[in-house]
Coordinates of C-alpha atoms in Angstrom, one line a residue:
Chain X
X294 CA 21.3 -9.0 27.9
X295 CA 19.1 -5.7 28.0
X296 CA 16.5 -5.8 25.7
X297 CA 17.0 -2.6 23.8
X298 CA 13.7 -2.5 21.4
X299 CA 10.8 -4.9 20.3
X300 CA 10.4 -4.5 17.2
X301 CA 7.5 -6.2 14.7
X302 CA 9.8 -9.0 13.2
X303 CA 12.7 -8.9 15.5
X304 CA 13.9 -7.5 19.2
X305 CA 17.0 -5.8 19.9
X306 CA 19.3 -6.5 22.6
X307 CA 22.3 -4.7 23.5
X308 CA 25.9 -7.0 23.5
X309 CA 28.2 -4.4 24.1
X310 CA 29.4 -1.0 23.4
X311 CA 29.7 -1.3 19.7
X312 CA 27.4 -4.5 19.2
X313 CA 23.6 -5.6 19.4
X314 CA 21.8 -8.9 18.7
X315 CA 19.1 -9.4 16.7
X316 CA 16.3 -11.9 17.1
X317 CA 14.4 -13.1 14.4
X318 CA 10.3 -13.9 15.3
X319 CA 8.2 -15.9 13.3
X320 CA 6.0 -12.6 13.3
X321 CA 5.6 -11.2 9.9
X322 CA 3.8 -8.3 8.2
X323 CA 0.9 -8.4 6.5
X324 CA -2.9 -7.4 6.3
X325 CA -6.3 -9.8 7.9
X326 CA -3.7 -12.6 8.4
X327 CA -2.6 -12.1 4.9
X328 CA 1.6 -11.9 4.5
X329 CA 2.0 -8.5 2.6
X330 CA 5.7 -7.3 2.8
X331 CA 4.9 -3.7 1.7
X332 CA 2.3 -3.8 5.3
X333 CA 3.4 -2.3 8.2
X334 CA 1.5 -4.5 11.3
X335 CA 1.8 -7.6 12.2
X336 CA -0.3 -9.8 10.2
X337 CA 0.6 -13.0 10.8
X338 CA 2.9 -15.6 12.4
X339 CA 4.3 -18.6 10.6
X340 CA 6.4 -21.1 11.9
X341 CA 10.1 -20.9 11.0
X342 CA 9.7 -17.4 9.5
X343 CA 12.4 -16.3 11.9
X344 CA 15.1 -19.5 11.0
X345 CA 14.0 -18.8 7.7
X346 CA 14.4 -15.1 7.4
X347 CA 17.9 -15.2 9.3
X348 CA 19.1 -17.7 7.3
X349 CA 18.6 -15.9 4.0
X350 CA 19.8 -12.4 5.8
X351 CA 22.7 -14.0 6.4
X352 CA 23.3 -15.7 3.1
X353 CA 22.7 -12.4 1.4
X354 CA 24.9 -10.0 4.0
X355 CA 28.1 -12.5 3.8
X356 CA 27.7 -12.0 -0.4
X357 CA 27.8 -8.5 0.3
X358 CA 30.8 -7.8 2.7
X359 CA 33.0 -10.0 0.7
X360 CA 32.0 -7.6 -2.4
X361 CA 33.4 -5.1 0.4
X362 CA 29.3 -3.2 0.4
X363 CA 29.2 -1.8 4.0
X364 CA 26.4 -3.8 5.9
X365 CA 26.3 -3.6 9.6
X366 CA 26.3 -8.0 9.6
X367 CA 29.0 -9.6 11.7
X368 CA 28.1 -13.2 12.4
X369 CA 24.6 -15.3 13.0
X370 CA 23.3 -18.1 14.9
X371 CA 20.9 -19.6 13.1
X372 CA 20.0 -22.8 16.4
X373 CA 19.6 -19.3 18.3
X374 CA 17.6 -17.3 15.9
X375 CA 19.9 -14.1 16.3
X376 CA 22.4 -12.4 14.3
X377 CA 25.4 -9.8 15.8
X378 CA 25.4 -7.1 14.1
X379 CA 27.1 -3.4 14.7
X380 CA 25.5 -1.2 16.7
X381 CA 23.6 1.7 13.9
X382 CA 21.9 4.6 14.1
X383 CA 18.9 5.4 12.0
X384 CA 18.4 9.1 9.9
X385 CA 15.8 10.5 11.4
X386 CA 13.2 8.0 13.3
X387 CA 14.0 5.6 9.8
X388 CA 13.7 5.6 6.3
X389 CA 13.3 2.4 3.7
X390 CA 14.5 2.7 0.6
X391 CA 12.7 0.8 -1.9
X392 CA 14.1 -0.2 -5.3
X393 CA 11.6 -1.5 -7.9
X394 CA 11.8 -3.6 -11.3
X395 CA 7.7 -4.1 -11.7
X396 CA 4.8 -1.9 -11.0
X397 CA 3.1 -3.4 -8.2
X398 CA 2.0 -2.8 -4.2
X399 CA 2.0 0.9 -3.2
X400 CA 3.4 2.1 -6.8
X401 CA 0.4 1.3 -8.6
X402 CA -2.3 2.7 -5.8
X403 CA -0.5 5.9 -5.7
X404 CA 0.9 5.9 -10.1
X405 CA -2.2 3.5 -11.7
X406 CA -3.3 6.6 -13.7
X407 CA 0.7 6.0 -15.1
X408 CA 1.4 2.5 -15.1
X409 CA -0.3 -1.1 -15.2
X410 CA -0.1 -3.8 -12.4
X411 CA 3.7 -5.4 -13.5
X412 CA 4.7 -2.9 -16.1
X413 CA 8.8 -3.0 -16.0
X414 CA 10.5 -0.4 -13.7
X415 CA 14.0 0.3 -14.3
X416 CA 15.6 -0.3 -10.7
X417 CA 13.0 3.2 -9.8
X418 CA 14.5 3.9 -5.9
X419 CA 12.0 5.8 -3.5
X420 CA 12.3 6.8 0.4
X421 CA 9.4 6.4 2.4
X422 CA 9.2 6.9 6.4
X423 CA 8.9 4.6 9.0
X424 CA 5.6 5.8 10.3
X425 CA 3.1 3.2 10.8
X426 CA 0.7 6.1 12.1
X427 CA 1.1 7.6 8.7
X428 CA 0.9 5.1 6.4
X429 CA 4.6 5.1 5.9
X430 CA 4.8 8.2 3.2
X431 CA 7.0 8.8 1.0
X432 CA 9.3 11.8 0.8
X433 CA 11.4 13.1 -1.6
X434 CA 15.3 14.5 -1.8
X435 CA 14.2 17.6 -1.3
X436 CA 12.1 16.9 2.1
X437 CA 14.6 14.5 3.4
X438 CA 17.1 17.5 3.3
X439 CA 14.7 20.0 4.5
X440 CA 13.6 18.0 7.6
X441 CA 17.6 17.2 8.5
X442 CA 16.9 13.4 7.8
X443 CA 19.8 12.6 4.8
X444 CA 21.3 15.5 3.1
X445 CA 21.7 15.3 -0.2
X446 CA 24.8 13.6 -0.7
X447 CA 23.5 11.2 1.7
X448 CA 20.2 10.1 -0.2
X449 CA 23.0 9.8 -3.2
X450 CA 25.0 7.2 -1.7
X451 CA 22.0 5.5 -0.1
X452 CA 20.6 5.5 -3.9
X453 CA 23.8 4.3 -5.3
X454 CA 24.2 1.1 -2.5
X455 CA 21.1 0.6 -3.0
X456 CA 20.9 -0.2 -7.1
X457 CA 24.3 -1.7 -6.4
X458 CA 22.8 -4.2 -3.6
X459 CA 19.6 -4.9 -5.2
X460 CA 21.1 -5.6 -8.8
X461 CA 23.6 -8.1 -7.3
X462 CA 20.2 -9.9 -5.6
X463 CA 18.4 -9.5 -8.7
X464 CA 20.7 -11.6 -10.8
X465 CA 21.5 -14.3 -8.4
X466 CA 17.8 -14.8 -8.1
X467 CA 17.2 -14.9 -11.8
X468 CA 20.3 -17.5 -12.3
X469 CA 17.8 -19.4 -10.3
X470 CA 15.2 -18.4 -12.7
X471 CA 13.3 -15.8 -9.9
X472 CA 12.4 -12.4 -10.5
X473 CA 12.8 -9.8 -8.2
X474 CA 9.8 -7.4 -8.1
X475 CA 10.7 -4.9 -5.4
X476 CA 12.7 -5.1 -2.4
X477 CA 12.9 -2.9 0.9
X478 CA 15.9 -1.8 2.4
X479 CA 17.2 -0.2 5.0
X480 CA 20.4 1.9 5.9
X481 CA 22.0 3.5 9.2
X482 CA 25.3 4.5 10.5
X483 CA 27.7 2.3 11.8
X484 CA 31.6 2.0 13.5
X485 CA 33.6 5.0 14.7
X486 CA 33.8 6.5 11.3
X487 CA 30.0 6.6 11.2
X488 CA 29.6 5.0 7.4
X489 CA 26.3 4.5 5.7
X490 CA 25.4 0.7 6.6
X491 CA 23.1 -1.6 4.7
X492 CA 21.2 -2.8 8.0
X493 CA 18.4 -4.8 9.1
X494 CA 17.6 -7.6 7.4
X495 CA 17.4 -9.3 3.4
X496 CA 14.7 -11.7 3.2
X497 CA 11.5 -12.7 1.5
X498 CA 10.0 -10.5 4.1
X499 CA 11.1 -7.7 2.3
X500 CA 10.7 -8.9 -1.1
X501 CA 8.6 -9.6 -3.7
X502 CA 9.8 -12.5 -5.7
X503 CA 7.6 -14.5 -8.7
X504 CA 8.5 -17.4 -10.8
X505 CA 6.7 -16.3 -14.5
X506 CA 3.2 -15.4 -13.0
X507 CA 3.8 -17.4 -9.6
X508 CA 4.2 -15.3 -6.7
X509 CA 6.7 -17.0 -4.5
X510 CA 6.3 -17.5 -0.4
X511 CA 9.2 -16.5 2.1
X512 CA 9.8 -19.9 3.4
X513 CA 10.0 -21.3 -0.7
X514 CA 12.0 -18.5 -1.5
X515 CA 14.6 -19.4 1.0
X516 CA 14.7 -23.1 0.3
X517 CA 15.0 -21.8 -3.4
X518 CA 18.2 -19.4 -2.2
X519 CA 19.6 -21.6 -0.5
X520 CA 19.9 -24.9 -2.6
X521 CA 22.6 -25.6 -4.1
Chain N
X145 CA -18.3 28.1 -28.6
X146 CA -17.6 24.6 -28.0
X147 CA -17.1 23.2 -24.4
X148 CA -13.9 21.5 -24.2
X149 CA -13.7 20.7 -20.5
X150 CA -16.0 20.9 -17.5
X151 CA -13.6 21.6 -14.8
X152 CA -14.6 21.1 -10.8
X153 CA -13.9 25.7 -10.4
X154 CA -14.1 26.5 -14.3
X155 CA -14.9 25.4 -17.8
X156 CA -13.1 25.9 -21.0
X157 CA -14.5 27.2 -24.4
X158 CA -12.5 26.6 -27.5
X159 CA -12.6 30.4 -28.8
X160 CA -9.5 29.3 -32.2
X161 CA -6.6 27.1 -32.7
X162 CA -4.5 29.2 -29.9
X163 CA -6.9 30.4 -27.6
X164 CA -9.0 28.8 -25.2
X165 CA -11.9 30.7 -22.3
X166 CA -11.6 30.4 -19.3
X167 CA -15.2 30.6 -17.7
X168 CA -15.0 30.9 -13.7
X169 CA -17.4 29.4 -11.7
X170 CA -18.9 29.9 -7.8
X171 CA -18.0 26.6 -7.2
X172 CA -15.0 25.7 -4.7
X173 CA -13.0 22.6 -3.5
X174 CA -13.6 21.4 -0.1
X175 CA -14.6 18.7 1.9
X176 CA -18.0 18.5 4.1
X177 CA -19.4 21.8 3.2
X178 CA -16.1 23.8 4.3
X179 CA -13.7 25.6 1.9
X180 CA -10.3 23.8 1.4
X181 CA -7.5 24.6 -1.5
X182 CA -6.1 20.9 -0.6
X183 CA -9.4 19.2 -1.5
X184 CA -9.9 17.8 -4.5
X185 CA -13.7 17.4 -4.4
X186 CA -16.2 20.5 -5.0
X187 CA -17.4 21.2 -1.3
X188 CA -19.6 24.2 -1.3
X189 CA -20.7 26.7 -4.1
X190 CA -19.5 31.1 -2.7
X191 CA -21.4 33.6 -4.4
X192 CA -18.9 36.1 -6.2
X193 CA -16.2 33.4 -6.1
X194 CA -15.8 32.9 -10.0
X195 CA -15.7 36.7 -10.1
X196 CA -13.2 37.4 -7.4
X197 CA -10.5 34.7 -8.3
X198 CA -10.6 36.3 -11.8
X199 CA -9.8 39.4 -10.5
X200 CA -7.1 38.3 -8.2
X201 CA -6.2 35.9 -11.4
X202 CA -5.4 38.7 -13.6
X203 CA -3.6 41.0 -11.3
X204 CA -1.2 38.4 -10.7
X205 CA -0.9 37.2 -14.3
X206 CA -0.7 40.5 -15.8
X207 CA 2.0 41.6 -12.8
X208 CA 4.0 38.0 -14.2
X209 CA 3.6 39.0 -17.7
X210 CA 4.9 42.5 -17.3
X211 CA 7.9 40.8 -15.4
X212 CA 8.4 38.5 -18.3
X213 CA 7.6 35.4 -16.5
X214 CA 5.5 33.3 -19.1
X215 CA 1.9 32.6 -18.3
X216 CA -1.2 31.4 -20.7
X217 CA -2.9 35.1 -19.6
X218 CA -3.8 37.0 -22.5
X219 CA -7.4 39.6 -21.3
X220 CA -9.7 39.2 -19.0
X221 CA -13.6 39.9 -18.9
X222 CA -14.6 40.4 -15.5
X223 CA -18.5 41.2 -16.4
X224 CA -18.4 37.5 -18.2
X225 CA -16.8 36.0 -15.8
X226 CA -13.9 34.9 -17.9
X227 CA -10.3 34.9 -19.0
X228 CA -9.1 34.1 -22.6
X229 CA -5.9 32.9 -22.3
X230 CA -3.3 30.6 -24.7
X231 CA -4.1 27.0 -25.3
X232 CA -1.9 24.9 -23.1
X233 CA -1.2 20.9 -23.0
X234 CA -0.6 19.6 -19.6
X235 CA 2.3 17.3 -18.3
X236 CA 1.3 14.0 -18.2
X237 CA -2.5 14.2 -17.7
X238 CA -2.1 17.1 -14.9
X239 CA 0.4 18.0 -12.8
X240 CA 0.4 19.9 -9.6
X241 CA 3.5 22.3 -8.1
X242 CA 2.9 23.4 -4.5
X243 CA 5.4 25.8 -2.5
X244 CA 5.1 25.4 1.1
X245 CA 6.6 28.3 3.7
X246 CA 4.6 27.1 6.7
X247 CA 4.0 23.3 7.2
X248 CA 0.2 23.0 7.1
X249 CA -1.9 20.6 4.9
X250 CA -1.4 17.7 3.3
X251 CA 2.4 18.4 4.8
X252 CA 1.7 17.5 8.3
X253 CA -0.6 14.7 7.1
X254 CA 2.5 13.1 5.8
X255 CA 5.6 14.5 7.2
X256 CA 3.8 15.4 11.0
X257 CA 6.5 13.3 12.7
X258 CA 9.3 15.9 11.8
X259 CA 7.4 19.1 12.1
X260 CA 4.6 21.0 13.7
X261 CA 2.0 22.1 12.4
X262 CA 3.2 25.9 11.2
X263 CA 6.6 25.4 11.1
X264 CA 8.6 27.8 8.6
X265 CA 9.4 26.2 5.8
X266 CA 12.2 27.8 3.4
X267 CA 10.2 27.8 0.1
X268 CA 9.7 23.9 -0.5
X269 CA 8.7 22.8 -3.7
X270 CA 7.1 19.5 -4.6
X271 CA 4.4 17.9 -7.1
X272 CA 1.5 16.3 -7.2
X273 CA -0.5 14.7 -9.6
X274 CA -4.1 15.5 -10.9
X275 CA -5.6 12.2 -9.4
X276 CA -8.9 12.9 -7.6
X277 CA -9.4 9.0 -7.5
X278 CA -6.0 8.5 -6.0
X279 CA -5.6 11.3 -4.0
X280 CA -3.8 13.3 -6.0
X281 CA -0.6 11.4 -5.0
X282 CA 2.7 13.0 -4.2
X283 CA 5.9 12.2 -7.0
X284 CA 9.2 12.6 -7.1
X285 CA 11.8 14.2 -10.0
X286 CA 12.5 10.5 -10.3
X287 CA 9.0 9.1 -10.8
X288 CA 8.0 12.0 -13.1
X289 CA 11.0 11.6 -15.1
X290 CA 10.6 7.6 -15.5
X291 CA 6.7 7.7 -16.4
X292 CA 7.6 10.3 -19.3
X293 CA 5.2 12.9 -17.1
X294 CA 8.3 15.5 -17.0
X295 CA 11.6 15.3 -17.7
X296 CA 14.6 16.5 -14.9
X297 CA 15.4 20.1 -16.9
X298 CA 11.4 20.3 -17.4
X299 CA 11.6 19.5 -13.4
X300 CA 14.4 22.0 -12.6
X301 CA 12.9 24.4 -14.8
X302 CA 9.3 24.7 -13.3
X303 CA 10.8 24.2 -10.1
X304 CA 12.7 27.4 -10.3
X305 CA 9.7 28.9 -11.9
X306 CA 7.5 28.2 -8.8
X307 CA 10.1 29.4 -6.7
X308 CA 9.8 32.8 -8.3
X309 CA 6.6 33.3 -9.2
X310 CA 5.6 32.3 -5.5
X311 CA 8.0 34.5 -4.1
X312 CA 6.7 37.6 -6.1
X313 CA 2.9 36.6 -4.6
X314 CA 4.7 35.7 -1.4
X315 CA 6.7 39.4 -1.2
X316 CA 3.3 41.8 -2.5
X317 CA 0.6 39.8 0.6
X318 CA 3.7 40.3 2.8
X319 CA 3.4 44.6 2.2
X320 CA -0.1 44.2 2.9
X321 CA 0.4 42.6 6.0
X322 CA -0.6 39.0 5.0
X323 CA 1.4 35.9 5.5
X324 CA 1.3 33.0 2.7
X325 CA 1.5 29.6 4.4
X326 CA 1.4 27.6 1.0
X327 CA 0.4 27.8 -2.8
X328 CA -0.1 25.5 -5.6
X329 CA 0.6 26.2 -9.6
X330 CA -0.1 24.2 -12.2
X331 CA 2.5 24.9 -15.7
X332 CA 1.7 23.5 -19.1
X333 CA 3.2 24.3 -22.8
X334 CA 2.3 27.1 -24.7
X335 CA 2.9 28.8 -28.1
X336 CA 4.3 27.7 -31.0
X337 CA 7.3 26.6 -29.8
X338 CA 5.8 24.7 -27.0
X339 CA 7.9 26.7 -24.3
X340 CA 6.8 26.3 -20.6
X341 CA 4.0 28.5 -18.6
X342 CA 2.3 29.7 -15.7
X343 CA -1.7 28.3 -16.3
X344 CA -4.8 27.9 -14.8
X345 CA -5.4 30.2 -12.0
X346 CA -3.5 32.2 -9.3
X347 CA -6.5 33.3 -6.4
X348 CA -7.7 32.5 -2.9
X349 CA -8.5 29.2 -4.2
X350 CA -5.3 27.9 -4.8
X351 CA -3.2 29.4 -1.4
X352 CA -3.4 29.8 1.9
X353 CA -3.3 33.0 3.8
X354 CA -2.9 34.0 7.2
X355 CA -2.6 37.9 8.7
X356 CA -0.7 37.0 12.4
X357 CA -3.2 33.7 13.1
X358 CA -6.2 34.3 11.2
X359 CA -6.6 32.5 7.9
X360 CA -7.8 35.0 5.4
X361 CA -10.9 33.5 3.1
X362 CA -10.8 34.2 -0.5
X363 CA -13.4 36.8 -0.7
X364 CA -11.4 38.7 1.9
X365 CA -8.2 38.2 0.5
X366 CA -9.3 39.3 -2.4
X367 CA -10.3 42.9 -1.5
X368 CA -7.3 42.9 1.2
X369 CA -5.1 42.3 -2.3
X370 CA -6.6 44.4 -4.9
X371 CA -7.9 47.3 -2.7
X372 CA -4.7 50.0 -3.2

């Protein structure tokens, strides 16, 4: 298969015409070998982070298309470390959407004069760049339109899925007494029709998840997910 | 009089319960000893700078007030060096609006992997807050609305402010020639009934000006914008 992109946690390879594969690493983001999931380098690797990742990407994406939410998931391999998804195309070079419940990470360096570290956030949804060059920035409605990224209905229903998908992990995670934090997402367009797509992955990678004062590691979180 | 505020380009002198002075200084923002409306430090001192961005402060403000278009001006003193002008409380502990027509600044910093440096830009609005330690970080209607900094008609309505004031500054440097790349106001509420207004300052300080590809210093622009 043609290797289509190397990404930081995962590679691309093409499948066919409408499909791609997606490998999970064990590489994850993070800061002086510190795991930091707002961080856009490669901090760290950590054994199983891939398996891990994948298997609570998948866990999360099934939920999702059986509640009928578009995603671009299709089926995974979890021995193999991949996942077939449909082929997407990001707006603009990428946006993440991030959708917060508590004032932490890049919230309170740029809004501290605002809020304290942890102060409750009412499902607050903000669009930053992919940019590593640029520190990621954030834009608003108004520049996303400007710069032909998402239009405005666009950024609406990416706003919308978004509250949607992040409430519905937010409460299965505190039925298992978790609290989500924040969570990154991202969205593209998918299948002839060209829908908006939840895409990419769902994992404690892209997560910040505490239990009371305890923040909780990627590899607990998905043994935590995933018990039954 | 009593000093209410030392300010990093003016301080304010309580003069009664409505009306505060402005007292302009020499000082300007900038970074390493060169002149910069984006900077939020005080980079260099400009003899005749306190007195030409009052002139060019209360030829715009008294232009808006004729046009009915609410600002804090009330008389100016340009022997003293100041402006009396309403009493204003600001949103939040400061807020910053800056219209952009030419991507330059703080713009490319953030958005230079969708535009070039001078691209025209079609009157975009966004806001800042009055942060020095932060940065003064950008926010979105969201963010502003959430913190209790503004809410969205307070948002809509001094974004449609900014668009007209700046177009009135934009259209009279256009007659003379004179190209405004970008501008930043800063509103606040005035009067009795608290309604909202143009403050602080409208001058070479706070825009950027260009006449084909020559950026236009304050001094200059001054006596380019008042001579008749």
């Amino acid at each position: 298969m043609e290797l289509l992109y190397k990404g930081k946690t995962k590679d691309v390879y093409e499948l066919d015409d409408q499909r791609v594969i997606l490998k999970f690493k064990d590489d994850v983001t993070g800061v002086d070998g510190k795991f930091d999931p707002g961080a856009n380098t490669v901090g760290l690797s950590i054994d199983g982070m891939g398996k891990s990742g994948l298997k609570v990407t998948r866990h999360f994406f099934e939920k999702l298309n059986h509640l009928n939410i578009p995603t671009h998931f299709l089926d995974a391999d979890i021995e193999e470390n991949t996942m077939t998804v449909l082929k997407a195309s990001a707006f603009g070079k990428g946006v993440e959407v991030i959708c917060r419940y508590r004032a932490v990470g890049s919230f309170i360096r740029r809004y501290g004069m605002y809020a304290n570290e942890g102060d409750k956030l009412d499902s607050y949804v903000e669009f930053t760049l992919k940019d590593d060059e640029r520190g990621d920035p954030l834009i608003t409605k108004d520049a996303l339109d400007m710069l032909h990224i998402l239009n405005k209905e666009e950024y609406d229903e990416i706003e919308r899925l978004t509250k949607e998908i992040c409430g519905i992990i937010r409460e299965e995670l505190s039925q298992k007494g978790l609290e989500l934090y924040d969570i990154k997402l991202e969205f593209g367009r998918v299948g002839e029709d060209r829908h908006i797509a939840l895409i990419d992955e769902i994992s404690g990678g892209n997560m910040r998840v505490y239990r009371g004062n305890e923040y909780i590691e990627p590899l607990d979180l998905e043994k935590m997910i995933l018990s039954k």
